Short mmCIF file of C-alpha atoms in Angstrom, two decimals:
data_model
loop_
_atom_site.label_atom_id
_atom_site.label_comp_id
_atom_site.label_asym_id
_atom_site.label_seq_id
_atom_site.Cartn_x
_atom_site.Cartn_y
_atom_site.Cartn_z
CA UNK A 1 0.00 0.00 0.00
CA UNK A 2 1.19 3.59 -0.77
CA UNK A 3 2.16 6.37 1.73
CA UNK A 4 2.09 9.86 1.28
CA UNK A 5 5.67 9.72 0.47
CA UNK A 6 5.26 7.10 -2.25
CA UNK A 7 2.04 8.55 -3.82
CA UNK A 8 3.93 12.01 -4.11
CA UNK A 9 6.83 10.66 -6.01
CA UNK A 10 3.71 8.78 -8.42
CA UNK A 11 1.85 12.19 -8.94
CA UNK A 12 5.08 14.11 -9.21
CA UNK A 13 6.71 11.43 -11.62
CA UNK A 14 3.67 10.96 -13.61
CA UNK A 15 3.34 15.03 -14.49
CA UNK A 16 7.12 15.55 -15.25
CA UNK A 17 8.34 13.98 -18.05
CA UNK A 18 7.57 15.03 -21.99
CA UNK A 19 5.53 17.98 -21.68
CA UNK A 20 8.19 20.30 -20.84
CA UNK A 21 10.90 18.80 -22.64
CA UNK A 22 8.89 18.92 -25.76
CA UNK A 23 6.63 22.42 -25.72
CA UNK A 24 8.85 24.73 -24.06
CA UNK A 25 10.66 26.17 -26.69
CA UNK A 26 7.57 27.09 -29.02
CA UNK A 27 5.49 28.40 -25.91
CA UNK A 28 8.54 30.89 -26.09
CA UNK A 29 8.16 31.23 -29.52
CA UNK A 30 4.38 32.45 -28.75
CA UNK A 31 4.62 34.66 -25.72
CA UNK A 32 8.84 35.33 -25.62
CA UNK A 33 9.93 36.00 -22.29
CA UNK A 34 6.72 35.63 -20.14
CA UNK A 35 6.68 31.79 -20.85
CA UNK A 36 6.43 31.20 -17.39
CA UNK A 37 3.31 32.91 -17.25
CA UNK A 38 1.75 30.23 -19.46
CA UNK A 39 2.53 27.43 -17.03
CA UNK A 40 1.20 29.10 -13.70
CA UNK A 41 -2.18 29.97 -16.37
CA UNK A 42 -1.83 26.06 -16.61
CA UNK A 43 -1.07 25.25 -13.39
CA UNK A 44 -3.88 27.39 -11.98
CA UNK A 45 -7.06 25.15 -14.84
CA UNK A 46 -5.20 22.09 -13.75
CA UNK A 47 -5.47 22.83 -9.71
CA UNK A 48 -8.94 23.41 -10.51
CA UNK A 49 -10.05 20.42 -12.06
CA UNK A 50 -7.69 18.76 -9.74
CA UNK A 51 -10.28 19.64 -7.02
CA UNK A 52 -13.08 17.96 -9.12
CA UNK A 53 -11.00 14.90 -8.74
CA UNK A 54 -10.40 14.46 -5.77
CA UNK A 55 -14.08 15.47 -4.45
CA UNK A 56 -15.00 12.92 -6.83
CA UNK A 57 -12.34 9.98 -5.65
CA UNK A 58 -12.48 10.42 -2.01
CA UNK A 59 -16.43 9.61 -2.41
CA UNK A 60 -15.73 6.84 -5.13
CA UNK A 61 -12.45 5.59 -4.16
CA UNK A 62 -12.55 3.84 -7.20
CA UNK A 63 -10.12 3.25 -10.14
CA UNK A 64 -11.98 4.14 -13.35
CA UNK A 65 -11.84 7.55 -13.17
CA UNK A 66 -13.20 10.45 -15.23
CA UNK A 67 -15.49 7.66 -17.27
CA UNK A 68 -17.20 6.46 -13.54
CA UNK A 69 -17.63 9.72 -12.56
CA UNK A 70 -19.12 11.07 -16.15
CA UNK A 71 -21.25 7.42 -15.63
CA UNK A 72 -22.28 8.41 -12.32
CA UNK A 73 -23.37 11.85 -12.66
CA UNK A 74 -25.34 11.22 -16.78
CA UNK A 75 -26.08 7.09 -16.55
CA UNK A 76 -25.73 7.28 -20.39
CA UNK A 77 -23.14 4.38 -21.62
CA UNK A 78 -22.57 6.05 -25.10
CA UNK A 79 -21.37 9.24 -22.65
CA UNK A 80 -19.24 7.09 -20.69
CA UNK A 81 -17.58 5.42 -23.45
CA UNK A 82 -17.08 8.70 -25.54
CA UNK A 83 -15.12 9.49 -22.04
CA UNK A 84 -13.14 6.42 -21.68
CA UNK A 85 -12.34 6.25 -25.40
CA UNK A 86 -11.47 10.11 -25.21
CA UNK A 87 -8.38 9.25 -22.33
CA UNK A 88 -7.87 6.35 -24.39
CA UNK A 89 -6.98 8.78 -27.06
CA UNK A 90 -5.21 10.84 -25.14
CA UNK A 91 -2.84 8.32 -23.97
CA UNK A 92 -2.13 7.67 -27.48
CA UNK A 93 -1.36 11.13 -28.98
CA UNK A 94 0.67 11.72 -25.53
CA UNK A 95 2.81 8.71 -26.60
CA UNK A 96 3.54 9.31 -29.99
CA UNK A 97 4.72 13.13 -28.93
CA UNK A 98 7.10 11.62 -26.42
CA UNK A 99 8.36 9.44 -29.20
CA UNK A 100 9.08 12.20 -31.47
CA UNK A 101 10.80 13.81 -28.48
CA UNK A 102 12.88 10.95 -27.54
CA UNK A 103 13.79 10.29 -31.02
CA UNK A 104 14.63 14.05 -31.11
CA UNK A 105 16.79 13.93 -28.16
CA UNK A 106 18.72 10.59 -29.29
CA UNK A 107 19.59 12.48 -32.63
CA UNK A 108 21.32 15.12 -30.05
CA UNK A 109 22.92 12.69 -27.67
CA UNK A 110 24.32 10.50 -30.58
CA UNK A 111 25.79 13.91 -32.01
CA UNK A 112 26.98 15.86 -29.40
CA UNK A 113 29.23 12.76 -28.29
CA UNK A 114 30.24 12.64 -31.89
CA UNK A 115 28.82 9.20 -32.61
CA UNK A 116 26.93 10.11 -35.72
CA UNK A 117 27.52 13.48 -38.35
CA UNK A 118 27.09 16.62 -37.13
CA UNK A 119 23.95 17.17 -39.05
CA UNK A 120 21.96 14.52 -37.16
CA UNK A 121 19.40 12.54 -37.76
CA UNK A 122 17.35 13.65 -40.88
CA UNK A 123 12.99 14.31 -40.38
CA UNK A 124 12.66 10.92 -42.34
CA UNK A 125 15.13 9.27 -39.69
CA UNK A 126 13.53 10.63 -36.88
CA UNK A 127 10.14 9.55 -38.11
CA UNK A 128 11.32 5.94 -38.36
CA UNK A 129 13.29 6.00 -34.78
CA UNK A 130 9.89 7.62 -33.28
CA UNK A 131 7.93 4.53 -35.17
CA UNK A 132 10.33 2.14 -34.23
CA UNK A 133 10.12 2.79 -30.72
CA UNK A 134 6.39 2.74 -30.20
CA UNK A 135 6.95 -0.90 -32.03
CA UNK A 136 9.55 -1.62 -28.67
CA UNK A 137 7.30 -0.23 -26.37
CA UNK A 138 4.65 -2.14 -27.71
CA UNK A 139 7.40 -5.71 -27.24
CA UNK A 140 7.76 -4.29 -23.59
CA UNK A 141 3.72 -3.64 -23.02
CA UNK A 142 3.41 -7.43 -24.38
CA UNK A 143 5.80 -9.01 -22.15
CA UNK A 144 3.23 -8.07 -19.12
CA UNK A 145 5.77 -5.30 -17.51
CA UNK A 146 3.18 -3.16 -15.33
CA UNK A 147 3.96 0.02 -13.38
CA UNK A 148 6.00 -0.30 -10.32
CA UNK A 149 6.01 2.69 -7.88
CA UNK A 150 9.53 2.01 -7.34
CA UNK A 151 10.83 1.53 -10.90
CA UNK A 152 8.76 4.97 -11.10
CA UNK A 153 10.95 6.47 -7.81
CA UNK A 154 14.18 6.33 -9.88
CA UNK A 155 12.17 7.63 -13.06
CA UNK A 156 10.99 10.60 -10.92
CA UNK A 157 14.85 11.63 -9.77
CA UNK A 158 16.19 11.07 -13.05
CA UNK A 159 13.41 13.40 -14.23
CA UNK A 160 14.03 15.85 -11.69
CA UNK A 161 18.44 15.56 -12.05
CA UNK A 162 17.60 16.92 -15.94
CA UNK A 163 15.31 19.65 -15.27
CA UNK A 164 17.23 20.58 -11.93
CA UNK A 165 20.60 20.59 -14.47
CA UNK A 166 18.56 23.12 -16.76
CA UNK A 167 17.84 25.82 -13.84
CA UNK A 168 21.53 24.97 -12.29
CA UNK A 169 22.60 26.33 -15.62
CA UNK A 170 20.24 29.07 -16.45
CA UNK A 171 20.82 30.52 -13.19
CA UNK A 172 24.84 29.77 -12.91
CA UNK A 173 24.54 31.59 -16.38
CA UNK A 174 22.29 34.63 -14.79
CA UNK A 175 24.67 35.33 -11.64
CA UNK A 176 27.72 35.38 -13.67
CA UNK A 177 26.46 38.28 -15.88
CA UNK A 178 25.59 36.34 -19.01
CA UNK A 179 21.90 35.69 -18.65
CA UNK A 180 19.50 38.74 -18.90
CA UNK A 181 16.75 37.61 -16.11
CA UNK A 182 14.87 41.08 -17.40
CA UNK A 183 13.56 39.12 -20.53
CA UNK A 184 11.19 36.90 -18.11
CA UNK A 185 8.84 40.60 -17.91
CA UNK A 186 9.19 41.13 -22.50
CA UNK A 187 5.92 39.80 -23.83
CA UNK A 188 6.69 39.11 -28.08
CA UNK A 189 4.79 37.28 -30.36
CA UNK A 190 6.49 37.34 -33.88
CA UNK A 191 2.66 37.09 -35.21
CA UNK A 192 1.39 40.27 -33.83
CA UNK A 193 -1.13 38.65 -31.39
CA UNK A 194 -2.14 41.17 -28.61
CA UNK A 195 -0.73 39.35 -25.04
CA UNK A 196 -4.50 38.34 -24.36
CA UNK A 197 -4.53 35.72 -26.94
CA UNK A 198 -0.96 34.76 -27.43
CA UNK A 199 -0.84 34.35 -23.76
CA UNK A 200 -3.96 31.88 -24.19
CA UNK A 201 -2.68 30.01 -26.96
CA UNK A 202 0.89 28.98 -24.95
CA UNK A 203 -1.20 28.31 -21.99
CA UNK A 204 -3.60 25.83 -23.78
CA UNK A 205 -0.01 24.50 -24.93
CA UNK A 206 1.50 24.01 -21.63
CA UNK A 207 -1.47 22.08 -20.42
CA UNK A 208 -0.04 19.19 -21.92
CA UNK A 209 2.75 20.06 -19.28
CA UNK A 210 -0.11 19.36 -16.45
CA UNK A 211 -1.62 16.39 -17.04
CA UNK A 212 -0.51 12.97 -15.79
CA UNK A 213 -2.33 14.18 -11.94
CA UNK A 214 -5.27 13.18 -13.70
CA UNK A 215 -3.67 9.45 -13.77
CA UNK A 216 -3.24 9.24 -9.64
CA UNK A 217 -6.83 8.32 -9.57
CA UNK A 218 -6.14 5.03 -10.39
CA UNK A 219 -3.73 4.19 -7.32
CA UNK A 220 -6.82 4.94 -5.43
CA UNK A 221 -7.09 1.43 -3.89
CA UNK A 222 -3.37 1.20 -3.98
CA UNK A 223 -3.31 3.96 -1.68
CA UNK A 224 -3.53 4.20 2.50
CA UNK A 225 -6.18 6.32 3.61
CA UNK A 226 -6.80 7.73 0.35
CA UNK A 227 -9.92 10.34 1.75
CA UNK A 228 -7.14 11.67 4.13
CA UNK A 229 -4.12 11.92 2.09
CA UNK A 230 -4.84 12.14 -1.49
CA UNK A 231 -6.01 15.75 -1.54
CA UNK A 232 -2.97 16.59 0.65
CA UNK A 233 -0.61 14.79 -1.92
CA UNK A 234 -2.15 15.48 -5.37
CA UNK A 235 -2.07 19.32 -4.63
CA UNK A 236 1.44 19.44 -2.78
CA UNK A 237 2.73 17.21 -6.42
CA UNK A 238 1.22 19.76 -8.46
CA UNK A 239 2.93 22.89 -7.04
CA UNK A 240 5.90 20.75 -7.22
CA UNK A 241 5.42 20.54 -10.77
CA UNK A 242 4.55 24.16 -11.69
CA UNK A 243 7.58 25.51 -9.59
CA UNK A 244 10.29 23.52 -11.43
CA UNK A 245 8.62 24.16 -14.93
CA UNK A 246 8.41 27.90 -14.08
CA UNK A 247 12.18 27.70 -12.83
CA UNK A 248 12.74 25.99 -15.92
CA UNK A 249 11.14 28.62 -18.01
CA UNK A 250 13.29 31.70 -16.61
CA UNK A 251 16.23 29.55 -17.21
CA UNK A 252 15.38 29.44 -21.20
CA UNK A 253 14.93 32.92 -21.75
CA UNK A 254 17.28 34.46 -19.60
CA UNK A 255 20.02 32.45 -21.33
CA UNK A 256 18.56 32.41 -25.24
CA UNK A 257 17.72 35.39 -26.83
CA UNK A 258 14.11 35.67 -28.80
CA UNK A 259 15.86 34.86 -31.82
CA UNK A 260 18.04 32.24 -30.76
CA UNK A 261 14.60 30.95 -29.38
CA UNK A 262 12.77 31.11 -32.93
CA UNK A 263 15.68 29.73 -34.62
CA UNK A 264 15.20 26.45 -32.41
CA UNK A 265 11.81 25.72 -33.44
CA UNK A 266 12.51 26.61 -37.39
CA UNK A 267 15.54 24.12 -36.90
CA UNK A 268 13.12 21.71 -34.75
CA UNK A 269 15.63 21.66 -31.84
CA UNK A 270 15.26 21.39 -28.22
CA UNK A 271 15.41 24.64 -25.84
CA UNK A 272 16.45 22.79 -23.19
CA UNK A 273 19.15 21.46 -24.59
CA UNK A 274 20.19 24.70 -26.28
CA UNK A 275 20.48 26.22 -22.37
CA UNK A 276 22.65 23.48 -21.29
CA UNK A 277 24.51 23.76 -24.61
CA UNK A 278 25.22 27.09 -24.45
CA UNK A 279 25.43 28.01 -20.59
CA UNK A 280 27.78 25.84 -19.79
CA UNK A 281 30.08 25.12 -22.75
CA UNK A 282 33.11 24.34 -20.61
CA UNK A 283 31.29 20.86 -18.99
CA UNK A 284 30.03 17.30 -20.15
CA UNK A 285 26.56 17.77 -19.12
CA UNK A 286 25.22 18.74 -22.44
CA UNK A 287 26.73 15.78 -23.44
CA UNK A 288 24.43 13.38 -20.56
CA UNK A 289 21.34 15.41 -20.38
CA UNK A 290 19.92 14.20 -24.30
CA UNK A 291 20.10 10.89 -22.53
CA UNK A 292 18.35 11.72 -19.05
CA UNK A 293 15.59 13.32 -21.19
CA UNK A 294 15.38 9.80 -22.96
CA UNK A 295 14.86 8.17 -20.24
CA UNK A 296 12.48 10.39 -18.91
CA UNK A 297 10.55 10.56 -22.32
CA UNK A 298 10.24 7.24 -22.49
CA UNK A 299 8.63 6.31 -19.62
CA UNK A 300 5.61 8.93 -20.19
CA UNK A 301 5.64 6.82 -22.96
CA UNK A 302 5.30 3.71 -21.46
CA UNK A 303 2.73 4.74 -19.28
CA UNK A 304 0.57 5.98 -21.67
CA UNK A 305 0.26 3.12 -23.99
CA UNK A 306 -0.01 0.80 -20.87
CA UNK A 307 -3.46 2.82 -20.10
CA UNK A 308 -4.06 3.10 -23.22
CA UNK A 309 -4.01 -0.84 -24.06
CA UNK A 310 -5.79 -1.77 -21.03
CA UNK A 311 -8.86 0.85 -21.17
CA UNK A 312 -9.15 -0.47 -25.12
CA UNK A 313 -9.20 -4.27 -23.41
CA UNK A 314 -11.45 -3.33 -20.47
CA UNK A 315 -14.15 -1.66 -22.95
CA UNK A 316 -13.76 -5.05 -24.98
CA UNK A 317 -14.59 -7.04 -22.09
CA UNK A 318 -17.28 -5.21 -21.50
CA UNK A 319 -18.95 -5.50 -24.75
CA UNK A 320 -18.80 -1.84 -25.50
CA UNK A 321 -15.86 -2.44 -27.91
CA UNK A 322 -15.30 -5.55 -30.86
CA UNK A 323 -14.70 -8.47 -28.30
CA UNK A 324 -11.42 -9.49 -30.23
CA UNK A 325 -9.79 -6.71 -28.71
CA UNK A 326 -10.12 -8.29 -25.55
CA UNK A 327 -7.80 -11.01 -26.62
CA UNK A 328 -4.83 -12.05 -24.48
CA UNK A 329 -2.17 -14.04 -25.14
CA UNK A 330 -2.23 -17.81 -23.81
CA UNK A 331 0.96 -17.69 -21.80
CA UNK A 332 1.19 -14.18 -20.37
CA UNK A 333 -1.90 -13.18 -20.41
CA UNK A 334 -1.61 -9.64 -21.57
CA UNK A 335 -3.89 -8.14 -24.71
CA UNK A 336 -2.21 -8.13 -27.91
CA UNK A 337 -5.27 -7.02 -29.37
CA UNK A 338 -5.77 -3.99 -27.63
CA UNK A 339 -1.41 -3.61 -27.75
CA UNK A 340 -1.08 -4.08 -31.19
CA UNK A 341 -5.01 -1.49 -32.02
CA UNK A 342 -3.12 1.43 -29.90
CA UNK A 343 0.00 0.79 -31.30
CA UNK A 344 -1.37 1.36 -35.09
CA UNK A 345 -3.20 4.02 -34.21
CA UNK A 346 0.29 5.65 -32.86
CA UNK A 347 2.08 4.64 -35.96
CA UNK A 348 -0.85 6.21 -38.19
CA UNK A 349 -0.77 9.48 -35.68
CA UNK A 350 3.21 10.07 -36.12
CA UNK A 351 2.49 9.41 -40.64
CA UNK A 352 0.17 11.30 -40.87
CA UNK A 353 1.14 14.67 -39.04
CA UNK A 354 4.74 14.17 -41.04
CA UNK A 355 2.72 14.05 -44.53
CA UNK A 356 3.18 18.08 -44.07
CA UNK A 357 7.11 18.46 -43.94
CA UNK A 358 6.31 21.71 -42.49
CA UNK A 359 4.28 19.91 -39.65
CA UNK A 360 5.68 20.63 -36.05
CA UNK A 361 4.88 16.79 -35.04
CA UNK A 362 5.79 17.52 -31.73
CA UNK A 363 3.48 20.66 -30.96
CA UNK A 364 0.83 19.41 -32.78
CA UNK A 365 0.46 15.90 -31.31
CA UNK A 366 1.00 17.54 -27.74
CA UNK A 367 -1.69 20.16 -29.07
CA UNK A 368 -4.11 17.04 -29.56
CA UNK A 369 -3.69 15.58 -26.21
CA UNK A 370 -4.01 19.16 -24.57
CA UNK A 371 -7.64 19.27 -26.35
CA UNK A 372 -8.82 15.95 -25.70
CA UNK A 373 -8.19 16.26 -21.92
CA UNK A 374 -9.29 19.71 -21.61
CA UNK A 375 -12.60 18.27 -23.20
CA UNK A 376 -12.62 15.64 -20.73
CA UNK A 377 -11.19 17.46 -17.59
CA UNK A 378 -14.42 19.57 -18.35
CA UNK A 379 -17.06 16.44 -18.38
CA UNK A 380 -15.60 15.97 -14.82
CA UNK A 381 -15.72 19.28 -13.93
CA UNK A 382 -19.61 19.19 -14.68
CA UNK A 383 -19.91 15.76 -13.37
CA UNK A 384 -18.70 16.86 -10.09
CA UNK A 385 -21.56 19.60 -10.19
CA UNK A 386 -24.17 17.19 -10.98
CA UNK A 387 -23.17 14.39 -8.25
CA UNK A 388 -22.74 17.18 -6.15
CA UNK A 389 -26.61 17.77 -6.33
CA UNK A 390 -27.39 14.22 -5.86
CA UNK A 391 -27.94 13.43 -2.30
CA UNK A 392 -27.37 10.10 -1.56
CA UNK A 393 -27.09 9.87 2.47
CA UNK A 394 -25.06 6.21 2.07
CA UNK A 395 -22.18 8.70 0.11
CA UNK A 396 -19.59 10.28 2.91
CA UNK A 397 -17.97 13.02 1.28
CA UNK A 398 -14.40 13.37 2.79
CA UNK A 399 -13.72 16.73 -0.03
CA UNK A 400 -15.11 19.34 -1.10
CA UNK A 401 -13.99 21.63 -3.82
CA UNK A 402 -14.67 25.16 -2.74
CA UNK A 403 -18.16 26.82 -3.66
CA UNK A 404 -18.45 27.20 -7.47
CA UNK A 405 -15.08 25.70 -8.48
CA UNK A 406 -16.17 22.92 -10.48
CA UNK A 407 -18.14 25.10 -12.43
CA UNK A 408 -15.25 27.83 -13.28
CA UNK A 409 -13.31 24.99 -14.09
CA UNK A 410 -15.75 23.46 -16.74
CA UNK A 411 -15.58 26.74 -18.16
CA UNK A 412 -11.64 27.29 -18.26
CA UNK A 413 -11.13 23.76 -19.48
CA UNK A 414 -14.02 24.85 -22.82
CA UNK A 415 -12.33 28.01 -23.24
CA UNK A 416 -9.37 26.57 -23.76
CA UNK A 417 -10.59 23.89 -25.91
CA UNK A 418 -12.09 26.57 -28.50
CA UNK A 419 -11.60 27.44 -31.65
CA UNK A 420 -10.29 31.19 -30.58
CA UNK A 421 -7.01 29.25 -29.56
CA UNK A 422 -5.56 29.07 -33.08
CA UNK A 423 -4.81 25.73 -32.93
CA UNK A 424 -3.50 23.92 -36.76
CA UNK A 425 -6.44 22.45 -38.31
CA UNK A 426 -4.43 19.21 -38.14
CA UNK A 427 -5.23 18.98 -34.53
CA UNK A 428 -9.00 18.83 -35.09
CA UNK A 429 -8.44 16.63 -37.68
CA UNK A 430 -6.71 13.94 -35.74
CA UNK A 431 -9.17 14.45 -32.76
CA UNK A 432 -12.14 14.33 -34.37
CA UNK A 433 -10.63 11.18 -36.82
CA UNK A 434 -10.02 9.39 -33.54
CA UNK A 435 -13.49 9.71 -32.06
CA UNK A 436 -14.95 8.56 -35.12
CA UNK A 437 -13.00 5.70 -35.06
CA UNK A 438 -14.32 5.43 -31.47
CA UNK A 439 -17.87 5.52 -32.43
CA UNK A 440 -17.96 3.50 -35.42
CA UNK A 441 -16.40 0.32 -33.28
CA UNK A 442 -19.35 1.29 -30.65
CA UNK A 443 -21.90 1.22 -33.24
CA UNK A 444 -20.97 -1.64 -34.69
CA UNK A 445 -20.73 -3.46 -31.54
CA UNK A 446 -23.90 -2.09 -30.63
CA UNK A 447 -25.04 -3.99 -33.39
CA UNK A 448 -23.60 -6.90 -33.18
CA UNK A 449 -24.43 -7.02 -29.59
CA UNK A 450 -28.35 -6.60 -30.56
CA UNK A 451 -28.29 -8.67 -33.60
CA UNK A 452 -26.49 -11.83 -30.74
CA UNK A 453 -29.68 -10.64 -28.34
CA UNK A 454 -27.07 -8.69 -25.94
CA UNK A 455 -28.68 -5.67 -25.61
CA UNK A 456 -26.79 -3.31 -26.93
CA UNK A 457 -23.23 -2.18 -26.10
CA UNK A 458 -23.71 -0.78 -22.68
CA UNK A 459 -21.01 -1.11 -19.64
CA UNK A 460 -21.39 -4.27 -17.01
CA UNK A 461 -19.30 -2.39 -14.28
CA UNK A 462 -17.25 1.29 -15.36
CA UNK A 463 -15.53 0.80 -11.95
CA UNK A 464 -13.93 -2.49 -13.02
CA UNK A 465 -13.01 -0.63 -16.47
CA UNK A 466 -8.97 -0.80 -16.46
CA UNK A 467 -8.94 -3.75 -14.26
#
């Protein structure tokens, strides 16, 4: 069972990892110097929600998460699937961005210690490592290997070593006169977008940083007396979070310039590697961090195509999805099906945003996720207002989110989800092809399921979903 101390390092591990290695640069690139305020905007919508959550799983202790609550509040299956297949989604677009990001990151490594040219790998290269190493993590998600709070422990410091390397720098750059710390207060857009909207476009950008809190929900009944500590923990992890990705942010623009920043995202290269790169040219460590960011990388990764995979085979099980998914193999039990169905849809994701050469893969893929969870994060929001109104005496709640919170938060969450954000049409493209593809499997399980006298495609238990 997990302690505080264990569930911290899970909610802290869980929302470090690719977001800010792989969006910082171009929310710089949006808003120049007051990039940090992006991720406190973030932080703030996240908190929020955050409180939805854990009103919601200290009265359902249970692991499904936003999909039992959204169940609980409407009763309407097609609702609760749309949910479930929505994180399902998200899981899958969060992948494939950290695998562009890794792949990114081994092209530097591999370089910088002079192991390949100087020019790198090429956009066609990195496509294939990124491919290729969804097809490994889909090996390792095979084999059976689960999440282990401990493995996740080391993950969480090795996460922590890279970022705390990128603020050692910026600010070891800053008090020895090279940094300008003034350029954290210079709004820019190179676009001419007033600060209103340019501020609201990198903040529905660093949302991707947020999430992963969202995912502590499911250690529920791992968890000591979750009513008592989870709120505690989950809110303590997130200001964790937002601190080092704010200390993070000074550090990139008080040691790169605006146009050293643009130049980066033309070139598709990494800010945080740049700082390291150029603040401390005289050590090794830009040399070791391409490979801590790896590791971290890959095991948002992991993660993510682990939920993914097993929300896909718990829908199948439960006759809302084609029943073959729900097929494991005879020896180790785990669902190829499922593995192999998230897997192509990660392969398809990462092809068809690099059909556009002049497609960021990176920002739009983490632009997808962003949308699908702020869609979601916003069905709990609501869900917590509507459960809130149901009185059901045999239902302790143990938290509260203050007065009308839920509400502003369903609000924040759809503002940031609309159309004003100037988001690539790509981005509603791939959402909107993955729901589909959602909704035609439910439909045609529905039928099935009617045509086999089944009724329907409708959910035997949502709190036994990921089990």
């Amino acid at each position: 069972m997990l302690g505080p101390k264990l569930l911290l390092l899970f909610i802290v591990g869980d929302i470090l990892g690719a977001g800010v290695y792989a969006v910082t640069g171009q929310m710089a690139g949006v808003v120049g110097g007051v990039v940090w305020l992006p991720f406190l905007l973030a932080f703030v919508v996240a908190t929020i929600t955050a409180l939805s959550y854990l009103e919601l799983v200290t009265k359902y202790p249970q692991a499904a998460g936003a999909a039992l609550y959204a169940h609980k509040a409407f009763g309407v299956h097609f609702i609760t699937f749309i949910v479930a297949f929505a994180v399902v989604c998200s899981g899958i677009t969060s992948a494939s961005t950290a695998s562009a990001t890794l792949s990114g990151f081994l092209s530097d490594g591999l370089r910088l210690n002079g192991w390949i040219s100087e020019d790198g790998f090429s956009d066609s290269t990195i496509t294939i490592v990124a491919m290729l190493f969804m097809v490994l993590l889909a090996a390792i998600n095979l084999r059976g290997v689960g999440e282990s709070v401990k493995f996740n422990v080391v993950l969480t410091i090795v996460e922590v070593v890279a970022l705390t390397i990128v603020i050692g720098v910026g600010f070891f750059v800053i008090a020895s006169g090279d940094g300008d710390l003034s350029r954290i207060t210079v709004f820019e857009n190179p676009e001419g977008k007033n600060l209103f909207l340019a501020v609201t476009i990198a903040t529905s950008i660093a949302f991707f940083a947020m999430v992963g809190f969202e995912d502590a929900v499911n250690m529920v009944e791992e968890t000591k007396d979750p009513q008592k500590i989870f709120p505690r923990t989950m809110l303590t992890g997130l200001g964790i979070a937002v601190i080092l990705y704010m200390l993070v942010a000074v550090a990139v623009v008080s040691v790169l310039t605006s146009d050293q920043i643009n130049q980066i995202n033309a070139d598709g290269d990494r800010a945080l590697l740049a700082v390291v790169s150029q603040g401390a040219p005289d050590f090794p460590m830009d040399k070791i961090f391409p490979f801590l960011a790896v590791f971290a990388v890959a095991n948002t990764a992991l993660i993510n195509m682990l939920m993914a995979s097993r929300l896909i085979y718990g829908m199948a099980k439960q006759n809302v999805l084609p029943r073959q998914l729900g097929a494991v193999l005879p020896g180790r039990r785990t669902p190829w099906t499922a593995i192999g169905f998230t897997t192509l849809l990660a392969l398809g994701l990462i092809l068809y945003v690099r059909q556009d050469a002049d497609s960021d893969i990176v920002l739009n893929l983490a632009t997808v996720t962003s949308f699908l969870l702020l869609c979601v994060f916003a069905i709990v929001n609501v869900s917590c207002l509507v459960l809130r109104g149901k009185r059901h005496e045999h239902v302790k709640t143990f938290f509260t989110s203050p007065g009308p919170m839920p509400a502003v938060g369903a609000v924040l969450c759809l503002y940031l989800a609309g159309p004003w954000v100037d988001r690539d049409a790509i981005v509603y493209e791939i959402a909107g092809g993955l729901m589909v593809i959602g909704v035609v499997l439910w439909f045609v399980t529905w039928a099935i399921n009617k045509a086999t006298g089944q009724d329907g495609s409708k959910f035997e238990d949502v709190s036994k979903l990921d089990e």
